[in-house]
């Protein structure tokens, strides 16, 4: 019996070890493909590119009550790929898993108010910056929060996987060390975060200025909100892609420059932001 048991344990150990090895190889293989494969020719043949997004991120990409997907990034992506005869399809993803979805090939691009950060640059390639953005603290005026100091002991919200959530940890002296439990409450979407802000479950929300300005503007009582700009670094929105997609990167950058030159980028900007937008591609024009 002892010999049989020993054989069983040895076989089990081999199976577990082999499974771990295969899983590791598979993971390495996926990452290697993402870092080396240039998929532009296959995308051109299919006339289709799949773009991942959080479909509640107004005004970059979100669903109207009818279910129709609209937004600044939707219009911009469609305009860029129209130049190449490629249809831009959009797929809703768990934003916290965006890089995993990209590497797995579930999506071809992340185009949804995606900020360039050192951490992300280790995993994905970025297009040129097409929009600059700030992280702002949104609160209700009745809570009398007009500076980061006023968040002392209060509850802060942020979106899971967002650049704001990353900034909270990267620059702890600004907010993290002040807020309750020294940690933010995280949400799968800013929509849910705003619900909690409005009912008082959180007292502040660190959020992209593009989202905050658009959301507040479309509320019944926009004067109820306070927007506070702090010392977090300015962010740059760009398109995220696999590092192997060097041709895709070149095509997207060229397309963005053409839209800036022919006036289409300015029209898209004005449609969604009016004149209150910081677009590097239109500077010096």
Short mmCIF file of C-alpha atoms in Angstrom, two decimals:
data_model
loop_
_atom_site.label_atom_id
_atom_site.label_comp_id
_atom_site.label_asym_id
_atom_site.label_seq_id
_atom_site.Cartn_x
_atom_site.Cartn_y
_atom_site.Cartn_z
CA UNK A 1 0.00 0.00 0.00
CA UNK A 2 2.85 2.36 0.89
CA UNK A 3 4.50 1.73 -2.48
CA UNK A 4 1.23 2.41 -4.36
CA UNK A 5 0.71 5.58 -2.33
CA UNK A 6 4.27 6.71 -3.08
CA UNK A 7 3.78 6.05 -6.81
CA UNK A 8 0.52 8.03 -6.73
CA UNK A 9 2.20 10.99 -5.03
CA UNK A 10 5.09 10.92 -7.50
CA UNK A 11 2.72 10.81 -10.49
CA UNK A 12 0.57 13.56 -8.99
CA UNK A 13 3.65 15.72 -8.47
CA UNK A 14 4.72 15.20 -12.07
CA UNK A 15 1.25 16.09 -13.37
CA UNK A 16 1.07 19.27 -11.27
CA UNK A 17 4.58 20.28 -12.28
CA UNK A 18 3.89 19.62 -15.97
CA UNK A 19 0.64 21.60 -15.78
CA UNK A 20 2.45 24.56 -14.24
CA UNK A 21 5.16 24.34 -16.89
CA UNK A 22 2.62 24.24 -19.72
CA UNK A 23 0.71 27.16 -18.23
CA UNK A 24 3.91 29.14 -17.94
CA UNK A 25 4.85 28.33 -21.53
CA UNK A 26 1.38 29.34 -22.73
CA UNK A 27 1.62 32.64 -20.88
CA UNK A 28 5.09 33.27 -22.32
CA UNK A 29 3.85 32.37 -25.79
CA UNK A 30 0.94 34.83 -25.56
CA UNK A 31 3.24 37.62 -24.40
CA UNK A 32 5.82 36.80 -27.09
CA UNK A 33 3.18 36.93 -29.82
CA UNK A 34 1.90 40.25 -28.48
CA UNK A 35 5.42 41.66 -28.52
CA UNK A 36 6.43 40.37 -31.97
CA UNK A 37 3.42 39.75 -34.26
CA UNK A 38 2.54 42.59 -36.65
CA UNK A 39 -1.18 42.04 -37.37
CA UNK A 40 -1.88 44.94 -39.76
CA UNK A 41 -1.98 42.79 -42.92
CA UNK A 42 -4.59 40.44 -41.42
CA UNK A 43 -6.66 43.40 -40.19
CA UNK A 44 -6.59 44.89 -43.69
CA UNK A 45 -7.70 41.57 -45.19
CA UNK A 46 -10.61 41.34 -42.75
CA UNK A 47 -11.37 45.07 -43.11
CA UNK A 48 -12.07 44.99 -39.38
CA UNK A 49 -10.31 46.03 -36.17
CA UNK A 50 -11.65 45.29 -32.68
CA UNK A 51 -11.34 48.06 -30.09
CA UNK A 52 -11.79 47.40 -26.37
CA UNK A 53 -13.46 49.96 -24.13
CA UNK A 54 -15.33 50.65 -20.92
CA UNK A 55 -18.73 51.53 -22.37
CA UNK A 56 -19.69 53.76 -19.44
CA UNK A 57 -16.82 56.25 -19.83
CA UNK A 58 -18.50 59.48 -20.91
CA UNK A 59 -17.78 61.26 -23.14
CA UNK A 60 -15.03 59.00 -24.56
CA UNK A 61 -17.18 55.92 -25.21
CA UNK A 62 -20.58 55.17 -23.66
CA UNK A 63 -24.01 53.79 -24.38
CA UNK A 64 -27.05 56.01 -24.71
CA UNK A 65 -30.37 54.92 -23.22
CA UNK A 66 -31.18 53.36 -26.58
CA UNK A 67 -28.07 51.18 -26.29
CA UNK A 68 -26.25 52.97 -29.10
CA UNK A 69 -22.51 53.33 -28.52
CA UNK A 70 -21.31 56.91 -28.94
CA UNK A 71 -18.45 59.11 -27.78
CA UNK A 72 -15.38 61.12 -28.65
CA UNK A 73 -13.10 58.09 -29.02
CA UNK A 74 -15.77 56.26 -31.03
CA UNK A 75 -15.90 59.09 -33.59
CA UNK A 76 -12.12 59.48 -33.64
CA UNK A 77 -11.38 55.77 -34.11
CA UNK A 78 -13.96 55.44 -36.88
CA UNK A 79 -12.52 58.47 -38.67
CA UNK A 80 -8.94 57.14 -38.49
CA UNK A 81 -9.76 53.67 -39.78
CA UNK A 82 -12.08 55.00 -42.48
CA UNK A 83 -8.94 56.42 -44.07
CA UNK A 84 -7.71 52.82 -44.54
CA UNK A 85 -10.99 51.16 -45.49
CA UNK A 86 -11.15 49.31 -42.16
CA UNK A 87 -14.29 49.06 -40.03
CA UNK A 88 -13.84 49.85 -36.34
CA UNK A 89 -15.80 47.44 -34.14
CA UNK A 90 -16.07 48.06 -30.40
CA UNK A 91 -16.14 45.50 -27.63
CA UNK A 92 -16.98 46.19 -24.00
CA UNK A 93 -14.39 44.78 -21.60
CA UNK A 94 -13.62 44.68 -17.90
CA UNK A 95 -11.37 47.75 -17.75
CA UNK A 96 -9.20 46.15 -15.09
CA UNK A 97 -8.37 43.39 -17.61
CA UNK A 98 -7.71 45.61 -20.63
CA UNK A 99 -4.05 44.64 -21.16
CA UNK A 100 -4.85 40.93 -20.71
CA UNK A 101 -7.61 41.15 -23.33
CA UNK A 102 -5.18 42.92 -25.68
CA UNK A 103 -2.41 40.33 -25.28
CA UNK A 104 -4.87 37.44 -25.64
CA UNK A 105 -6.07 38.83 -28.97
CA UNK A 106 -9.66 39.33 -27.80
CA UNK A 107 -9.23 42.96 -28.87
CA UNK A 108 -6.74 44.68 -31.17
CA UNK A 109 -6.59 48.07 -29.46
CA UNK A 110 -7.42 49.90 -26.24
CA UNK A 111 -8.93 53.22 -27.31
CA UNK A 112 -10.97 54.72 -24.49
CA UNK A 113 -9.33 57.59 -22.63
CA UNK A 114 -6.29 55.35 -22.06
CA UNK A 115 -3.55 57.30 -20.27
CA UNK A 116 0.15 56.76 -20.90
CA UNK A 117 1.87 55.62 -17.69
CA UNK A 118 5.31 54.07 -17.07
CA UNK A 119 3.64 50.87 -15.83
CA UNK A 120 1.53 50.54 -18.98
CA UNK A 121 4.46 51.34 -21.25
CA UNK A 122 6.15 48.17 -20.01
CA UNK A 123 3.25 46.12 -21.39
CA UNK A 124 1.85 47.96 -24.41
CA UNK A 125 2.87 50.37 -27.17
CA UNK A 126 1.18 53.76 -27.44
CA UNK A 127 0.22 56.01 -30.31
CA UNK A 128 1.01 59.71 -30.28
CA UNK A 129 -0.93 61.68 -27.65
CA UNK A 130 -4.24 62.96 -29.05
CA UNK A 131 -5.69 64.56 -25.90
CA UNK A 132 -4.33 65.92 -22.62
CA UNK A 133 -6.26 65.32 -19.41
CA UNK A 134 -6.12 66.09 -15.69
CA UNK A 135 -7.08 64.09 -12.63
CA UNK A 136 -9.57 66.11 -10.57
CA UNK A 137 -11.30 65.65 -7.24
CA UNK A 138 -15.09 65.86 -7.53
CA UNK A 139 -17.21 66.40 -4.44
CA UNK A 140 -20.56 67.88 -3.47
CA UNK A 141 -20.41 71.56 -2.55
CA UNK A 142 -22.46 70.89 0.57
CA UNK A 143 -19.49 68.88 1.93
CA UNK A 144 -17.23 71.97 1.72
CA UNK A 145 -14.28 70.17 0.12
CA UNK A 146 -12.23 72.76 -1.75
CA UNK A 147 -8.74 71.29 -1.37
CA UNK A 148 -7.08 67.91 -0.91
CA UNK A 149 -6.52 68.84 2.75
CA UNK A 150 -10.30 68.80 3.23
CA UNK A 151 -10.34 65.05 2.45
CA UNK A 152 -8.70 64.31 5.80
CA UNK A 153 -10.47 61.23 7.25
CA UNK A 154 -13.04 61.19 4.44
CA UNK A 155 -13.84 58.43 1.95
CA UNK A 156 -12.41 58.67 -1.56
CA UNK A 157 -13.59 56.78 -4.64
CA UNK A 158 -11.76 55.80 -7.86
CA UNK A 159 -12.25 53.41 -10.75
CA UNK A 160 -10.47 50.05 -10.59
CA UNK A 161 -7.53 49.95 -12.99
CA UNK A 162 -7.75 53.65 -13.80
CA UNK A 163 -4.80 56.01 -13.97
CA UNK A 164 -6.39 57.91 -11.08
CA UNK A 165 -6.30 54.82 -8.89
CA UNK A 166 -2.65 54.39 -9.85
CA UNK A 167 -1.90 58.03 -9.04
CA UNK A 168 -3.36 57.63 -5.55
CA UNK A 169 -0.71 55.00 -4.77
CA UNK A 170 2.09 56.66 -6.73
CA UNK A 171 1.73 60.02 -4.99
CA UNK A 172 0.55 59.06 -1.48
CA UNK A 173 1.25 62.46 0.07
CA UNK A 174 -1.43 64.12 -2.08
CA UNK A 175 -4.47 62.05 -1.07
CA UNK A 176 -3.69 58.53 0.10
CA UNK A 177 -2.21 59.59 3.44
CA UNK A 178 -5.21 61.82 4.16
CA UNK A 179 -8.23 59.67 3.31
CA UNK A 180 -10.01 57.20 5.56
CA UNK A 181 -8.16 53.88 5.87
CA UNK A 182 -5.48 55.35 3.58
CA UNK A 183 -7.11 53.59 0.64
CA UNK A 184 -9.74 54.44 -1.96
CA UNK A 185 -13.02 52.62 -2.52
CA UNK A 186 -12.80 51.28 -6.08
CA UNK A 187 -15.61 50.87 -8.61
CA UNK A 188 -16.00 48.99 -11.87
CA UNK A 189 -17.27 52.19 -13.51
CA UNK A 190 -17.41 55.90 -12.79
CA UNK A 191 -21.17 55.73 -13.17
CA UNK A 192 -21.42 53.62 -10.02
CA UNK A 193 -18.91 55.87 -8.27
CA UNK A 194 -21.03 58.95 -8.96
CA UNK A 195 -24.09 57.16 -7.55
CA UNK A 196 -22.25 56.63 -4.26
CA UNK A 197 -20.95 60.21 -4.29
CA UNK A 198 -24.45 61.58 -4.75
CA UNK A 199 -25.89 59.57 -1.85
CA UNK A 200 -22.95 60.25 0.47
CA UNK A 201 -21.24 56.85 0.63
CA UNK A 202 -18.07 58.56 -0.54
CA UNK A 203 -17.18 62.23 -0.10
CA UNK A 204 -14.74 62.61 -2.98
CA UNK A 205 -14.06 61.01 -6.35
CA UNK A 206 -10.74 61.14 -8.21
CA UNK A 207 -11.62 61.12 -11.87
CA UNK A 208 -10.53 62.23 -15.35
CA UNK A 209 -11.43 65.85 -16.00
CA UNK A 210 -12.96 64.92 -19.37
CA UNK A 211 -15.46 62.59 -17.69
CA UNK A 212 -16.10 64.92 -14.75
CA UNK A 213 -16.79 68.00 -16.87
CA UNK A 214 -19.13 66.14 -19.23
CA UNK A 215 -21.00 64.34 -16.45
CA UNK A 216 -21.55 67.45 -14.35
CA UNK A 217 -22.60 69.53 -17.37
CA UNK A 218 -25.41 67.07 -18.09
CA UNK A 219 -26.79 66.85 -14.54
CA UNK A 220 -30.04 68.56 -13.52
CA UNK A 221 -28.14 70.65 -10.96
CA UNK A 222 -24.52 71.05 -12.08
CA UNK A 223 -24.00 73.75 -9.46
CA UNK A 224 -24.17 71.07 -6.74
CA UNK A 225 -20.67 69.85 -7.60
CA UNK A 226 -17.21 71.07 -6.69
CA UNK A 227 -14.25 70.27 -8.97
CA UNK A 228 -10.82 70.63 -7.37
CA UNK A 229 -7.60 70.45 -9.37
CA UNK A 230 -4.62 69.19 -7.39
CA UNK A 231 -0.96 68.50 -8.06
CA UNK A 232 -1.26 65.19 -9.92
CA UNK A 233 0.73 65.25 -13.19
CA UNK A 234 -1.13 66.03 -16.41
CA UNK A 235 -2.11 62.89 -18.31
CA UNK A 236 -1.85 62.05 -21.98
CA UNK A 237 -4.56 60.04 -23.74
CA UNK A 238 -3.28 57.71 -26.46
CA UNK A 239 -4.21 54.46 -28.22
CA UNK A 240 -2.81 51.31 -26.61
CA UNK A 241 -1.72 48.39 -28.77
CA UNK A 242 0.46 45.29 -28.73
CA UNK A 243 4.16 46.05 -29.03
CA UNK A 244 4.43 43.89 -32.14
CA UNK A 245 1.92 46.05 -34.02
CA UNK A 246 4.46 48.54 -35.34
CA UNK A 247 2.58 49.03 -38.62
CA UNK A 248 -0.69 49.67 -36.77
CA UNK A 249 1.05 52.30 -34.66
CA UNK A 250 2.44 54.01 -37.73
CA UNK A 251 -0.95 53.96 -39.48
CA UNK A 252 -2.82 55.36 -36.46
CA UNK A 253 -0.29 58.16 -35.96
CA UNK A 254 -0.45 59.07 -39.64
CA UNK A 255 -4.26 58.97 -39.54
CA UNK A 256 -4.45 61.26 -36.51
CA UNK A 257 -2.17 63.77 -38.26
CA UNK A 258 -4.34 63.69 -41.40
CA UNK A 259 -7.46 64.36 -39.34
CA UNK A 260 -5.69 67.26 -37.67
CA UNK A 261 -4.66 68.66 -41.06
CA UNK A 262 -8.03 68.30 -42.84
CA UNK A 263 -10.12 69.78 -40.01
CA UNK A 264 -11.96 66.61 -38.99
CA UNK A 265 -10.21 66.42 -35.61
CA UNK A 266 -11.26 69.96 -34.78
CA UNK A 267 -14.88 69.12 -35.68
CA UNK A 268 -14.86 66.04 -33.43
CA UNK A 269 -13.35 68.10 -30.60
CA UNK A 270 -16.01 70.79 -30.90
CA UNK A 271 -18.81 68.21 -31.04
CA UNK A 272 -17.86 66.70 -27.69
CA UNK A 273 -15.96 69.40 -25.81
CA UNK A 274 -16.62 72.72 -27.50
CA UNK A 275 -13.48 74.82 -27.35
CA UNK A 276 -12.48 73.58 -23.89
CA UNK A 277 -10.04 70.85 -24.89
CA UNK A 278 -6.27 70.42 -24.96
CA UNK A 279 -5.22 68.64 -28.17
CA UNK A 280 -1.46 68.50 -28.88
CA UNK A 281 -2.06 67.60 -32.52
CA UNK A 282 -3.80 70.92 -33.19
CA UNK A 283 -1.23 73.15 -31.51
CA UNK A 284 0.77 75.42 -33.83
CA UNK A 285 -1.86 75.04 -36.54
#
